[in-house]
Tab-separated table of C-alpha atoms in Angstrom:
chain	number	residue	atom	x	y	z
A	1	UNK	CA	37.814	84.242	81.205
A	2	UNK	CA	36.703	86.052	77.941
A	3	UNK	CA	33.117	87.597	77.539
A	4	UNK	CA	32.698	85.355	74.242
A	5	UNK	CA	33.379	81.812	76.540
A	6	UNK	CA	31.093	83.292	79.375
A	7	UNK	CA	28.238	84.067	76.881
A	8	UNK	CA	28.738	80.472	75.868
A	9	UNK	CA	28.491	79.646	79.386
A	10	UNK	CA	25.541	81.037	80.786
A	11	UNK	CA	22.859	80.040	77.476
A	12	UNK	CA	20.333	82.121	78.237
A	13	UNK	CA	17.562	82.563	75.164
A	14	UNK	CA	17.757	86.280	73.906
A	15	UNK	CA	14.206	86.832	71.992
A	16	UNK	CA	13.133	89.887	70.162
A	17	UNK	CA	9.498	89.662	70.771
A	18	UNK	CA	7.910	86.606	72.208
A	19	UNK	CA	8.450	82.500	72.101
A	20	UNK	CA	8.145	79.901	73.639
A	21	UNK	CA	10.060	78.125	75.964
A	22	UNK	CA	10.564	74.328	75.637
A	23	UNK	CA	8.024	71.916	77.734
A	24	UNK	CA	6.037	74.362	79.097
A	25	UNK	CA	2.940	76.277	79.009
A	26	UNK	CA	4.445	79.795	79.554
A	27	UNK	CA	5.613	82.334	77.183
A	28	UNK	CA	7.731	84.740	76.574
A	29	UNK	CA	6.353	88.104	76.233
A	30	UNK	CA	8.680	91.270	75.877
A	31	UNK	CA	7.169	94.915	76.447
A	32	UNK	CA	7.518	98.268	74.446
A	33	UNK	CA	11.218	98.913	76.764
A	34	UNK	CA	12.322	95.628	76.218
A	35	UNK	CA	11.871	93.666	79.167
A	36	UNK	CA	10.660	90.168	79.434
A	37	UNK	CA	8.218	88.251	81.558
A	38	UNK	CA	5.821	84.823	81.029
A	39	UNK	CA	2.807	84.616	80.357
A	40	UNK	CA	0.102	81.469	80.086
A	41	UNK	CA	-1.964	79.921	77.875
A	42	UNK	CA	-4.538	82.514	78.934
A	43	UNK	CA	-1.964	85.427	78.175
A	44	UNK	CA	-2.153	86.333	81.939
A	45	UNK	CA	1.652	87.291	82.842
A	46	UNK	CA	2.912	84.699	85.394
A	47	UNK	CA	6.215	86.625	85.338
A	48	UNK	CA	5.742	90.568	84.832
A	49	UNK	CA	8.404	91.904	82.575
A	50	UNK	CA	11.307	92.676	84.200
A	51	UNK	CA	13.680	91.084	83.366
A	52	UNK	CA	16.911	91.651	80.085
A	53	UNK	CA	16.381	87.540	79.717
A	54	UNK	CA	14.637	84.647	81.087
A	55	UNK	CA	16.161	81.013	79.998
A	56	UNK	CA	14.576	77.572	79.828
A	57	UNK	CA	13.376	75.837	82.367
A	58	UNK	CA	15.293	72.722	83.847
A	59	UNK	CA	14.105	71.355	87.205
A	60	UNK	CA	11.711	73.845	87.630
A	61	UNK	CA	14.031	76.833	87.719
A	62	UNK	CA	15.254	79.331	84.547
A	63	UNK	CA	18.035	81.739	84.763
A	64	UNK	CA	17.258	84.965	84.409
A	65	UNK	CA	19.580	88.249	84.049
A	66	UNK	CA	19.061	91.850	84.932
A	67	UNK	CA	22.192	93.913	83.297
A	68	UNK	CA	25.073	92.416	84.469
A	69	UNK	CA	23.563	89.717	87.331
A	70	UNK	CA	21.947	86.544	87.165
A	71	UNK	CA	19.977	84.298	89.228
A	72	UNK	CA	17.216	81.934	89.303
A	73	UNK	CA	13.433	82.303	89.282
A	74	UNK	CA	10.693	79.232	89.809
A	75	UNK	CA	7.706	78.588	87.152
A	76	UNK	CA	5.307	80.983	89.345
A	77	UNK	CA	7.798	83.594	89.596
A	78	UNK	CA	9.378	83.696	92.620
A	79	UNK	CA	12.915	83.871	93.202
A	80	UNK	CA	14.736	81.185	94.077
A	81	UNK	CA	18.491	82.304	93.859
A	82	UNK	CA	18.742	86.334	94.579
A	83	UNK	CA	19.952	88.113	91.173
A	84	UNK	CA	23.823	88.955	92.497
A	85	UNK	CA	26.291	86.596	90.500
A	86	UNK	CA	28.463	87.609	87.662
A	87	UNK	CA	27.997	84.068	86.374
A	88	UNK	CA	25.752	80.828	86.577
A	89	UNK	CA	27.436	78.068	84.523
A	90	UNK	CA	26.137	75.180	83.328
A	91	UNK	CA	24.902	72.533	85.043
A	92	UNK	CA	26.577	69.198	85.603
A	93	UNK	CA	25.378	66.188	87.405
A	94	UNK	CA	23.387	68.459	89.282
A	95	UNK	CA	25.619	71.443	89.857
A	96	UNK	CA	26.817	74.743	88.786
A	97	UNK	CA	29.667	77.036	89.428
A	98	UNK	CA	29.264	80.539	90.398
A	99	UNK	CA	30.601	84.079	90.729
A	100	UNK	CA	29.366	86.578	92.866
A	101	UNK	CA	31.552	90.043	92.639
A	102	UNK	CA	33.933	89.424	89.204
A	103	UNK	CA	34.112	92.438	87.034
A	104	UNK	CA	34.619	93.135	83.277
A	105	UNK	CA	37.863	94.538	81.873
A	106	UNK	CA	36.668	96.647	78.832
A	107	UNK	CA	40.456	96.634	77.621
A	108	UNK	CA	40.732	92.624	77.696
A	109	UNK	CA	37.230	91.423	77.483
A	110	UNK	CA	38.271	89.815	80.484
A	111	UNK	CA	36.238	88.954	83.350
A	112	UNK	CA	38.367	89.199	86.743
A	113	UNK	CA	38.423	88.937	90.332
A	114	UNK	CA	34.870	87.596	92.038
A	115	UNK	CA	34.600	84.505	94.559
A	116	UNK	CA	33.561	81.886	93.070
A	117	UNK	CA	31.283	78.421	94.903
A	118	UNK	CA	28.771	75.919	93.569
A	119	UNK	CA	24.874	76.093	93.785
A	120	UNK	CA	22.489	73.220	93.563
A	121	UNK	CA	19.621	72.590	90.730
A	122	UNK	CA	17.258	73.205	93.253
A	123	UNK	CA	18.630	76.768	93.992
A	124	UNK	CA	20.215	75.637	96.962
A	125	UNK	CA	23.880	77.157	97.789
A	126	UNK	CA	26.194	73.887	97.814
A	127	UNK	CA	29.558	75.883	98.179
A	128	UNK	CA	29.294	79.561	99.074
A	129	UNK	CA	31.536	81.876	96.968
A	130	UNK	CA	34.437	82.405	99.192
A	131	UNK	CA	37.279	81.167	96.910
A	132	UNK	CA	39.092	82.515	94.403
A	133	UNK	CA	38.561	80.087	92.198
A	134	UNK	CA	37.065	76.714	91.994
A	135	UNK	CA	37.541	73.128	89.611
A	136	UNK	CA	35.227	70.801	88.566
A	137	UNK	CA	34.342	67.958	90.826
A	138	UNK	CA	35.908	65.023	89.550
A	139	UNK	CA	35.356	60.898	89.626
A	140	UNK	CA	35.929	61.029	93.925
A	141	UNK	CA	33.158	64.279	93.927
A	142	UNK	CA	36.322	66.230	95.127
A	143	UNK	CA	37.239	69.962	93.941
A	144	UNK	CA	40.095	71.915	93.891
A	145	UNK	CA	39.536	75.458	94.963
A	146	UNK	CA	42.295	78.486	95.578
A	147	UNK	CA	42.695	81.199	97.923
A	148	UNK	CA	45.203	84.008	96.765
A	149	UNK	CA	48.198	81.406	96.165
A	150	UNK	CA	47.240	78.198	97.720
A	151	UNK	CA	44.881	75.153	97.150
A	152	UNK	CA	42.253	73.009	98.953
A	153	UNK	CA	39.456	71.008	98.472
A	154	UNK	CA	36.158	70.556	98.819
A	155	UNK	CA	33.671	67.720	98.515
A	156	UNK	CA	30.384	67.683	96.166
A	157	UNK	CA	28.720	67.102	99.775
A	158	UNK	CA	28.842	70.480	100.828
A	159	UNK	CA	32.247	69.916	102.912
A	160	UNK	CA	35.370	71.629	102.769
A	161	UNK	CA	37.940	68.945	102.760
A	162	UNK	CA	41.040	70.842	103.130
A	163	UNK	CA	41.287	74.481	103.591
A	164	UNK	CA	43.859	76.063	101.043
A	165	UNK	CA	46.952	75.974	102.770
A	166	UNK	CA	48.687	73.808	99.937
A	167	UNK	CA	51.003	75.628	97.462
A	168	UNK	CA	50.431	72.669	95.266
A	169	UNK	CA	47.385	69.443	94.704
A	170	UNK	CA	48.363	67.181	92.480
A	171	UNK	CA	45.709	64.946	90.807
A	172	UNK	CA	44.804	62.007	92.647
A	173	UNK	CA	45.803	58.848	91.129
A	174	UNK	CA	44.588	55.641	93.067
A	175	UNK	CA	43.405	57.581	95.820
A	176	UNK	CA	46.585	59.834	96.632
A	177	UNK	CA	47.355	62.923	95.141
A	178	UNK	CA	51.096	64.676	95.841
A	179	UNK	CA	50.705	68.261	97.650
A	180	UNK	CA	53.328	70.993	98.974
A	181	UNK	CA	53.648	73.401	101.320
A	182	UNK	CA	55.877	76.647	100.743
A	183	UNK	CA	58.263	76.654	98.353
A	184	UNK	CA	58.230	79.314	95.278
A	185	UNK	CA	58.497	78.553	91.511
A	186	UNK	CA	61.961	79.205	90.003
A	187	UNK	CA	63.252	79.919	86.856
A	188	UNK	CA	62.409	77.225	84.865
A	189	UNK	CA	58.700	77.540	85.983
A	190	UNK	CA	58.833	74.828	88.394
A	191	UNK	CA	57.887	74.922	92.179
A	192	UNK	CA	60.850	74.246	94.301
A	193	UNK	CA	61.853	73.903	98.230
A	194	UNK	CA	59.006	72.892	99.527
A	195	UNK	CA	58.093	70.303	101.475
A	196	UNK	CA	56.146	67.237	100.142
A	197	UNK	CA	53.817	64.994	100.979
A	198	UNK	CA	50.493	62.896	100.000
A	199	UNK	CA	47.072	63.437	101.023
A	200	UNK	CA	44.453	60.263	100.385
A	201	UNK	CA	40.874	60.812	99.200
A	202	UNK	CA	39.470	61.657	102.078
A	203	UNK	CA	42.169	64.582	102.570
A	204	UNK	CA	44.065	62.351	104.918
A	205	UNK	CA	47.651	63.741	104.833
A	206	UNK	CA	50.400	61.194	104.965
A	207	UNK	CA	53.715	62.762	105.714
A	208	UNK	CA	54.907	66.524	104.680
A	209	UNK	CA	58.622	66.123	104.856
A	210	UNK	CA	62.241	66.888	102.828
A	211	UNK	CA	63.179	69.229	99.607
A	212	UNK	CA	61.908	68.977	96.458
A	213	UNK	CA	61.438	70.638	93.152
């Protein structure tokens, strides 16, 4: 993922001195060393400054960031989700993907490595960090994650569906998606020798037999 996309990402509001922030009756103040905090109408600080950047509220929660780590603060200032994640993404019908752990490669701009999970728009952890990487739910509330080579799922409930095990999952397509287990990808960049089979949206699996590329 490239720094540019992730600053797209995370939208937090950078201000030079103070503003406001949308629907609500606290304010961004910034002191003499830069930091930010809120303050009310009354100009008492809510929020003492100390944070690099504090984002709008949604839901009662903002993102905020200390150098490289963000989490999530509540409109009196507590802490709601523990500043330790190397990203917060968007949210989307009420969830977010995160990263806890990822790292910046100055030569690539690239951010690698980090577990990755989904958190809740009330702070609440949905999917701890533990995989590798992690899809968007789609229309059945299922996700695809991955652990070192192999794929799973898990459900926007909270459940993990199938543990990665699969070196292959398909898209499902009227309720059954294709998977494979073992199996390597040749040289015309296709998986072959591995056995194949369907699992059904609820991660029933039916059949894991033969050969096939």
């Amino acid at each position: 993922m490239k720094k540019s996309v992730l600053i797209g990402l995370i939208t937090l509001i950078i201000m030079g001195g103070t503003g406001s922030l949308s629907a609500q009756d606290l304010t961004l103040q910034r002191d003499k060393k830069g930091k930010v905090g809120l303050v009310d109408a009354k100009g008492k600080f809510v929020v003492k400054p100390k944070y690099d950047e504090i984002g709008n509220f949604e839901g009662g929660l903002a993102k905020v960031r200390i150098k490289d780590k963000f989490g999530f603060i509540n409109e009196k200032g507590g802490i709601v989700l523990k500043l330790q994640y190397s990203v917060i993404e968007d949210f989307v019908d009420g969830v977010a993907k995160i990263c806890i752990g990822a790292k910046y490669n100055k030569k690539t701009d690239d951010l690698e490595g980090g577990k990755w999970g989904y958190v809740k728009d009330n702070g609440e952890i949905l999917i701890k960090p533990v995989y590798d990487d992690i899809e968007y739910f789609n229309k059945f509330n299922i996700a695809k994650t991955k652990k070192g080579k192999v794929y799973g799922w898990v459900s926007r409930y909270g459940k993990e569906l199938i543990k990665p095990e699969y070196t292959e999952i398909g898209e499902l397509i009227d309720g059954m998606a294709r998977v494979c287990k073992g199996g390597k990808i040749g040289k015309s960049g296709n998986l072959e020798n591995g056995k194949w089979g369907f699992v059904d949206d609820g991660a029933r699996l039916s059949g894991l037999v033969g050969v096939s590329s």
